[in-house]
Short mmCIF file of N, CA, C and O in Angstrom, two decimals:
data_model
loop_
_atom_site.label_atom_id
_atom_site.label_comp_id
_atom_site.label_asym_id
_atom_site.label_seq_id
_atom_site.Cartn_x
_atom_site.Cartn_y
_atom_site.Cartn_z
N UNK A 10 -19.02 13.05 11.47
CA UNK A 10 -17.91 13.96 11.36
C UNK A 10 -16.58 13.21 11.45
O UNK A 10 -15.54 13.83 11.18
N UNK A 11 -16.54 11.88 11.81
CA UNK A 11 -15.27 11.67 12.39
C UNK A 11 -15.08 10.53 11.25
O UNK A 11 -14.08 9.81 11.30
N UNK A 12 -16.19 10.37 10.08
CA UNK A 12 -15.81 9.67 9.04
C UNK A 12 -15.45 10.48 8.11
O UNK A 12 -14.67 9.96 7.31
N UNK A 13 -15.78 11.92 7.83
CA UNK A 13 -15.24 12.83 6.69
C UNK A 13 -14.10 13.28 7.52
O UNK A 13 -13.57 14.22 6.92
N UNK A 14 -13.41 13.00 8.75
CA UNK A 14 -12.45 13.34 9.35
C UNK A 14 -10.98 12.54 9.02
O UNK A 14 -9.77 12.76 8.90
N UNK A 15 -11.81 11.62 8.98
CA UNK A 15 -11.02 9.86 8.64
C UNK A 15 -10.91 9.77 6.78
O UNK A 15 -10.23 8.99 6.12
N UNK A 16 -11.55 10.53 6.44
CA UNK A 16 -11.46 10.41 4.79
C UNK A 16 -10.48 11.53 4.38
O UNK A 16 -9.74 11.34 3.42
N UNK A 17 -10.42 12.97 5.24
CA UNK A 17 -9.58 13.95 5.12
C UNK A 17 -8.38 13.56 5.04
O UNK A 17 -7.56 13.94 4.21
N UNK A 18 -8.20 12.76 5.91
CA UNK A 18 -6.34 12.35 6.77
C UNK A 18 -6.29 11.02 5.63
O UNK A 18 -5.21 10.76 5.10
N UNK A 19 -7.13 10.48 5.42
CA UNK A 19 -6.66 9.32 4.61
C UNK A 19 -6.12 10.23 2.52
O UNK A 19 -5.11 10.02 1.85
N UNK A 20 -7.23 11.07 2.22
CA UNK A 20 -6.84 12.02 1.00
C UNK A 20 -5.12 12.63 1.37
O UNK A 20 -4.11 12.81 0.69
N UNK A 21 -5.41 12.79 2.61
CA UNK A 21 -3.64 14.02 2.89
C UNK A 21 -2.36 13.20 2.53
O UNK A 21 -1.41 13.68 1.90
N UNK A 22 -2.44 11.80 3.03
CA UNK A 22 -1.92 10.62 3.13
C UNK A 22 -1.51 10.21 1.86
O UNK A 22 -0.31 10.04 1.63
N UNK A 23 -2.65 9.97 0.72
CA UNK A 23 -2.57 9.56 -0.52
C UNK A 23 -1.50 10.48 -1.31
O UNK A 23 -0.62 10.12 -2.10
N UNK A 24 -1.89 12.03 -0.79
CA UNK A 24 -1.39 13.07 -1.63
C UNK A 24 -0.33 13.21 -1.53
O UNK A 24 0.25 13.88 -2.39
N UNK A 25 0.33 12.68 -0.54
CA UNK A 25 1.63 12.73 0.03
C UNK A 25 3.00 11.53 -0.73
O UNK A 25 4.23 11.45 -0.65
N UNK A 26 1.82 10.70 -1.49
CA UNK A 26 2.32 9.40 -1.75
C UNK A 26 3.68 9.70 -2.38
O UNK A 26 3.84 10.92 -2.26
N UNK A 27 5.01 9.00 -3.17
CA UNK A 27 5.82 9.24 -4.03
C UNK A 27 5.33 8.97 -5.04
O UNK A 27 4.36 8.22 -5.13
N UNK A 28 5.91 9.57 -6.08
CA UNK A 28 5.22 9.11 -6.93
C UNK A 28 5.97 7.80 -7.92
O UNK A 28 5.56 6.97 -8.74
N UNK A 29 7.01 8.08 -7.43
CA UNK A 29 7.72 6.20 -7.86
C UNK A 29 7.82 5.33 -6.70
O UNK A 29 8.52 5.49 -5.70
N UNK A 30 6.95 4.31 -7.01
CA UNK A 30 7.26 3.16 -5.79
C UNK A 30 7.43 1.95 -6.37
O UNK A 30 7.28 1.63 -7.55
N UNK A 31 7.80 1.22 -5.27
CA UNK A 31 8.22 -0.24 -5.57
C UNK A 31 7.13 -1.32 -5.98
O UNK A 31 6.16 -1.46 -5.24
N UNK A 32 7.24 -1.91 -6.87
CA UNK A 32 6.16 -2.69 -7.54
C UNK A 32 5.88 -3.91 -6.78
O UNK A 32 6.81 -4.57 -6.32
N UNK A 33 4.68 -4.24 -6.61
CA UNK A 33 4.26 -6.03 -5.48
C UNK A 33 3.94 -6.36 -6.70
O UNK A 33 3.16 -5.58 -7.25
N UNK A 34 4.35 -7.41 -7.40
CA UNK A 34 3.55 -8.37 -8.15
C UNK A 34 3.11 -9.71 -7.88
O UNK A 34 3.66 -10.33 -6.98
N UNK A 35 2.06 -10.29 -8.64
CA UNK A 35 1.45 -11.63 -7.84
C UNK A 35 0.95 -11.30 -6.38
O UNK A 35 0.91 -12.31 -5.67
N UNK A 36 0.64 -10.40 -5.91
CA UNK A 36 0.09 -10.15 -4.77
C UNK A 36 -0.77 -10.80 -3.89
O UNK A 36 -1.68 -10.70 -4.71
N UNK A 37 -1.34 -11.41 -2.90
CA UNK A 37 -2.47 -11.75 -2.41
C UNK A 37 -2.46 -11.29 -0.88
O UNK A 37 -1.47 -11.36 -0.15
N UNK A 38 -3.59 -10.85 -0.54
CA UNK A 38 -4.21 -10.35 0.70
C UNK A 38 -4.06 -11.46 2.01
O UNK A 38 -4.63 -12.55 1.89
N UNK A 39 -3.40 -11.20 3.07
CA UNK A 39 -3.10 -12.11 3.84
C UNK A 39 -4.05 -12.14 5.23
O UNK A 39 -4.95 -11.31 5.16
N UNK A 40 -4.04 -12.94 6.54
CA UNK A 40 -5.28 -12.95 6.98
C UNK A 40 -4.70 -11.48 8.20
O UNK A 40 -5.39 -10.83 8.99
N UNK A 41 -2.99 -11.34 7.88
CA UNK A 41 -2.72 -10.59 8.93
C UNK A 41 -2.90 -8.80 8.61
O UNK A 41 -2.40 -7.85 9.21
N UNK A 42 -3.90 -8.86 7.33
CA UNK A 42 -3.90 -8.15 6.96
C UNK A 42 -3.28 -6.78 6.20
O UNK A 42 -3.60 -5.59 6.21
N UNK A 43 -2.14 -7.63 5.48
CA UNK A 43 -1.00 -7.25 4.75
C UNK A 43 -1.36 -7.98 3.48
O UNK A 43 -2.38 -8.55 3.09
N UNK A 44 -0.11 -7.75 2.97
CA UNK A 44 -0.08 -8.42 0.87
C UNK A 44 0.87 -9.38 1.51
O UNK A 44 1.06 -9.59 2.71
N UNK A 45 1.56 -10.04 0.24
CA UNK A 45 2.57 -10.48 -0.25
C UNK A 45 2.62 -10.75 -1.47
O UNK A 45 1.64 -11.04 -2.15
N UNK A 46 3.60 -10.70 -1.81
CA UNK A 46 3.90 -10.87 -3.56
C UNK A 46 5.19 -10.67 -3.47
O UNK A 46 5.75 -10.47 -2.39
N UNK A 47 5.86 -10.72 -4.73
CA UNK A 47 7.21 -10.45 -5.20
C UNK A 47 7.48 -8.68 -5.33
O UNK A 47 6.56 -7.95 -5.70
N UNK A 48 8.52 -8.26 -5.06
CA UNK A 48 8.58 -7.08 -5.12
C UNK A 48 9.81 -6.93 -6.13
O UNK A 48 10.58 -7.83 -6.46
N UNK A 49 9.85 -5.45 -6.59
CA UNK A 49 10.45 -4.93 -7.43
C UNK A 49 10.92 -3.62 -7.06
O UNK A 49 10.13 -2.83 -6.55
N UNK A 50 12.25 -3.28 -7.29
CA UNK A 50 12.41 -1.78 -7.10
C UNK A 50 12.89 -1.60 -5.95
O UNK A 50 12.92 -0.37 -5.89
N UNK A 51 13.36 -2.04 -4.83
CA UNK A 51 13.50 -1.37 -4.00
C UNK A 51 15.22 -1.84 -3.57
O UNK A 51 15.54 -3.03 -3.56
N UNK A 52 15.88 -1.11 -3.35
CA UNK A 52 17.47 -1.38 -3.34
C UNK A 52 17.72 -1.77 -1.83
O UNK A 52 17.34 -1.37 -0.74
N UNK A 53 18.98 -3.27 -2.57
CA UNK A 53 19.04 -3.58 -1.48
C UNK A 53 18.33 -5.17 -1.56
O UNK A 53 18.80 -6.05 -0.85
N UNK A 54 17.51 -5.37 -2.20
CA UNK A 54 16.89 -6.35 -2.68
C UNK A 54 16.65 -6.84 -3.59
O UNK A 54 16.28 -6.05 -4.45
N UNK A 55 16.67 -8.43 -4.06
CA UNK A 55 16.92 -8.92 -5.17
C UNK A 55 15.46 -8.76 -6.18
O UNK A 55 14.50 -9.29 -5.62
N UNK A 56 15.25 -8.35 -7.09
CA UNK A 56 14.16 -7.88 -7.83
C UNK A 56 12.96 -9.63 -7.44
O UNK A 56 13.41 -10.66 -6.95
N UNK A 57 12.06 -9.48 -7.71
CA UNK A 57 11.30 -10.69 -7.43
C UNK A 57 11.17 -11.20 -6.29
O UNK A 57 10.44 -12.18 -6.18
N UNK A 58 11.98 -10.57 -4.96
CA UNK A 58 11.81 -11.16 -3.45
C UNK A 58 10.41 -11.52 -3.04
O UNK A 58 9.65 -10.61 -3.36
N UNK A 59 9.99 -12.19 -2.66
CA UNK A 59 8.81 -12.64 -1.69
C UNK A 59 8.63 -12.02 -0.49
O UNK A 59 8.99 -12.68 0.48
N UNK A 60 8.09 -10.77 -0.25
CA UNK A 60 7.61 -10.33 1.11
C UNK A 60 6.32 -10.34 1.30
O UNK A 60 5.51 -10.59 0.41
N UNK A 61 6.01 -10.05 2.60
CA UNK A 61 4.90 -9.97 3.17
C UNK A 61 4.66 -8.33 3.58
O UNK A 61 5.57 -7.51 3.72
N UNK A 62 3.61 -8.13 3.69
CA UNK A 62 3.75 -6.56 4.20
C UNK A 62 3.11 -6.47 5.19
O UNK A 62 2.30 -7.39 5.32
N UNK A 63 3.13 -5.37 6.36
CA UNK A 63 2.75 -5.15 7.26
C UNK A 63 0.72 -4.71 7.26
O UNK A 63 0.07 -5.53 6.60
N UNK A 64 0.33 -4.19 7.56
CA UNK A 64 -1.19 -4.43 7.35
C UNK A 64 -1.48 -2.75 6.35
O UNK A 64 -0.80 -1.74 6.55
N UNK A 65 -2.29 -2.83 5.62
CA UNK A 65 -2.44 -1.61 4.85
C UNK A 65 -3.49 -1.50 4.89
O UNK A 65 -4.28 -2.41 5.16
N UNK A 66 -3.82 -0.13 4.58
CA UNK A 66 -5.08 0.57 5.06
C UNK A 66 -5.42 1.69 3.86
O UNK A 66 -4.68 2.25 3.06
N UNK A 67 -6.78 1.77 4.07
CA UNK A 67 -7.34 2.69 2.92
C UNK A 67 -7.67 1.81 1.32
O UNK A 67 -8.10 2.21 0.23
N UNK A 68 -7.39 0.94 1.65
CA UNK A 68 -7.49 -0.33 -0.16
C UNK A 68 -9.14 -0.07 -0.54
O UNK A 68 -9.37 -0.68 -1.59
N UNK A 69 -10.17 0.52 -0.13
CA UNK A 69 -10.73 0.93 -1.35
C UNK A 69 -10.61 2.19 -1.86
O UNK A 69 -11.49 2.60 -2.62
N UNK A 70 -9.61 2.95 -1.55
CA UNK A 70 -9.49 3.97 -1.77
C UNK A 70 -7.99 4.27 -2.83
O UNK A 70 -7.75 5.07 -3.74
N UNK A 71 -7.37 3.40 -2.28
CA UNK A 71 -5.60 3.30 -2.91
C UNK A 71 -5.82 2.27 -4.27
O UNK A 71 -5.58 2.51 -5.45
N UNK A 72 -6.49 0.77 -3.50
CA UNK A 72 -6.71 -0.23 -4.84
C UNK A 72 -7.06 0.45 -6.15
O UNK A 72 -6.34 0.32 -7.14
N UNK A 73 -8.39 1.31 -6.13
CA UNK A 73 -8.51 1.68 -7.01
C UNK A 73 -7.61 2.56 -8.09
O UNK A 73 -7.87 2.54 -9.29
N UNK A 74 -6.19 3.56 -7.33
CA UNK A 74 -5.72 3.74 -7.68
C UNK A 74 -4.35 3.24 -8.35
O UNK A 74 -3.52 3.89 -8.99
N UNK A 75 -4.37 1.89 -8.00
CA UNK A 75 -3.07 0.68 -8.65
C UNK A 75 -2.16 1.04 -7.40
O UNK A 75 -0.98 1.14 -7.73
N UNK A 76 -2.35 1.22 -6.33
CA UNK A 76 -0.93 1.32 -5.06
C UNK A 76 -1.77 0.65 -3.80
O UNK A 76 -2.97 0.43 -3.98
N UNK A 77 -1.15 0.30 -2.50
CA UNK A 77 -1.70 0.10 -1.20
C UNK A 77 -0.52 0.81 -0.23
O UNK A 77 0.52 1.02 -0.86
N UNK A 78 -0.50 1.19 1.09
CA UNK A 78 0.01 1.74 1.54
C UNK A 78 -0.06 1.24 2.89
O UNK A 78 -1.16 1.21 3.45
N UNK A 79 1.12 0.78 3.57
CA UNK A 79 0.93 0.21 5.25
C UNK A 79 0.30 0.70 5.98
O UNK A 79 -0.04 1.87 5.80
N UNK A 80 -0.06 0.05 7.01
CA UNK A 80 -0.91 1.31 8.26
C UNK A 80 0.03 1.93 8.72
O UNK A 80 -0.16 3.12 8.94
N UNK A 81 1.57 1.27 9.05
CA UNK A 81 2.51 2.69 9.74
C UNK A 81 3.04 3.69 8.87
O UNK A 81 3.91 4.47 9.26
N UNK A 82 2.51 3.72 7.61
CA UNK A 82 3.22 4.89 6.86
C UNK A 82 4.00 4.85 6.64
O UNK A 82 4.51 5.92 6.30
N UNK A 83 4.84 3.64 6.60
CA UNK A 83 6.46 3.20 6.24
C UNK A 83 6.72 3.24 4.64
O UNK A 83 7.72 3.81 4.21
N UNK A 84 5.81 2.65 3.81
CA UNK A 84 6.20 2.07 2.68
C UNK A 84 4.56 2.06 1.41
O UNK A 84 3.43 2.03 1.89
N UNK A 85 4.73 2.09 0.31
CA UNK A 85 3.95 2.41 -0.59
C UNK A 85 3.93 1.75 -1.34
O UNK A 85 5.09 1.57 -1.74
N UNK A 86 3.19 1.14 -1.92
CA UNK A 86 3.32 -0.34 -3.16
C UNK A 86 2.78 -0.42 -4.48
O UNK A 86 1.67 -0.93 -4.59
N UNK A 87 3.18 -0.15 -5.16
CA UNK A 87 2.67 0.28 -6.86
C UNK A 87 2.38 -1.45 -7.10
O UNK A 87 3.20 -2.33 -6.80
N UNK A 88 0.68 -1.75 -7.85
CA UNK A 88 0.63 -3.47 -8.02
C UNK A 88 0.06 -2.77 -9.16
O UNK A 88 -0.39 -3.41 -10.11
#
């Protein structure tokens, strides 16, 4: 129950997403369990910046959909 509980809140989450977000390109999975890549889109920042992201959660569920999404719910990543 507390995995179709955990799949509920993770669907509510997705549904909630924007639907324009900021693009990671060149991406790779880090050990702190975040991305990094170059980003795009987000103001305030020079297009192509190099960040790292905080740890994201749900990636077989989001990957498949071309986005990843932090564990604090801060930020949304169109790759």
């Amino acid at each position: 129950q507390k995995q179709l509980k955990d799949q509920d809140s993770a669907q509510s989450k997705i549904q909630s997403t924007p639907k324009v977000l900021p693009l990671l390109d060149e991406y790779e999975f880090e050990n702190s369990g975040g991305l990094s890549g170059r980003v795009y889109g987000i103001p305030g920042l020079a297009e192509g910046t190099k960040i790292e992201t905080s740890a994201v959660v749900d990636v077989q569920v989001t990957l498949p959909r071309g986005f990843v999404q932090t564990q604090d719910d801060l930020v949304a990543y169109d790759l």
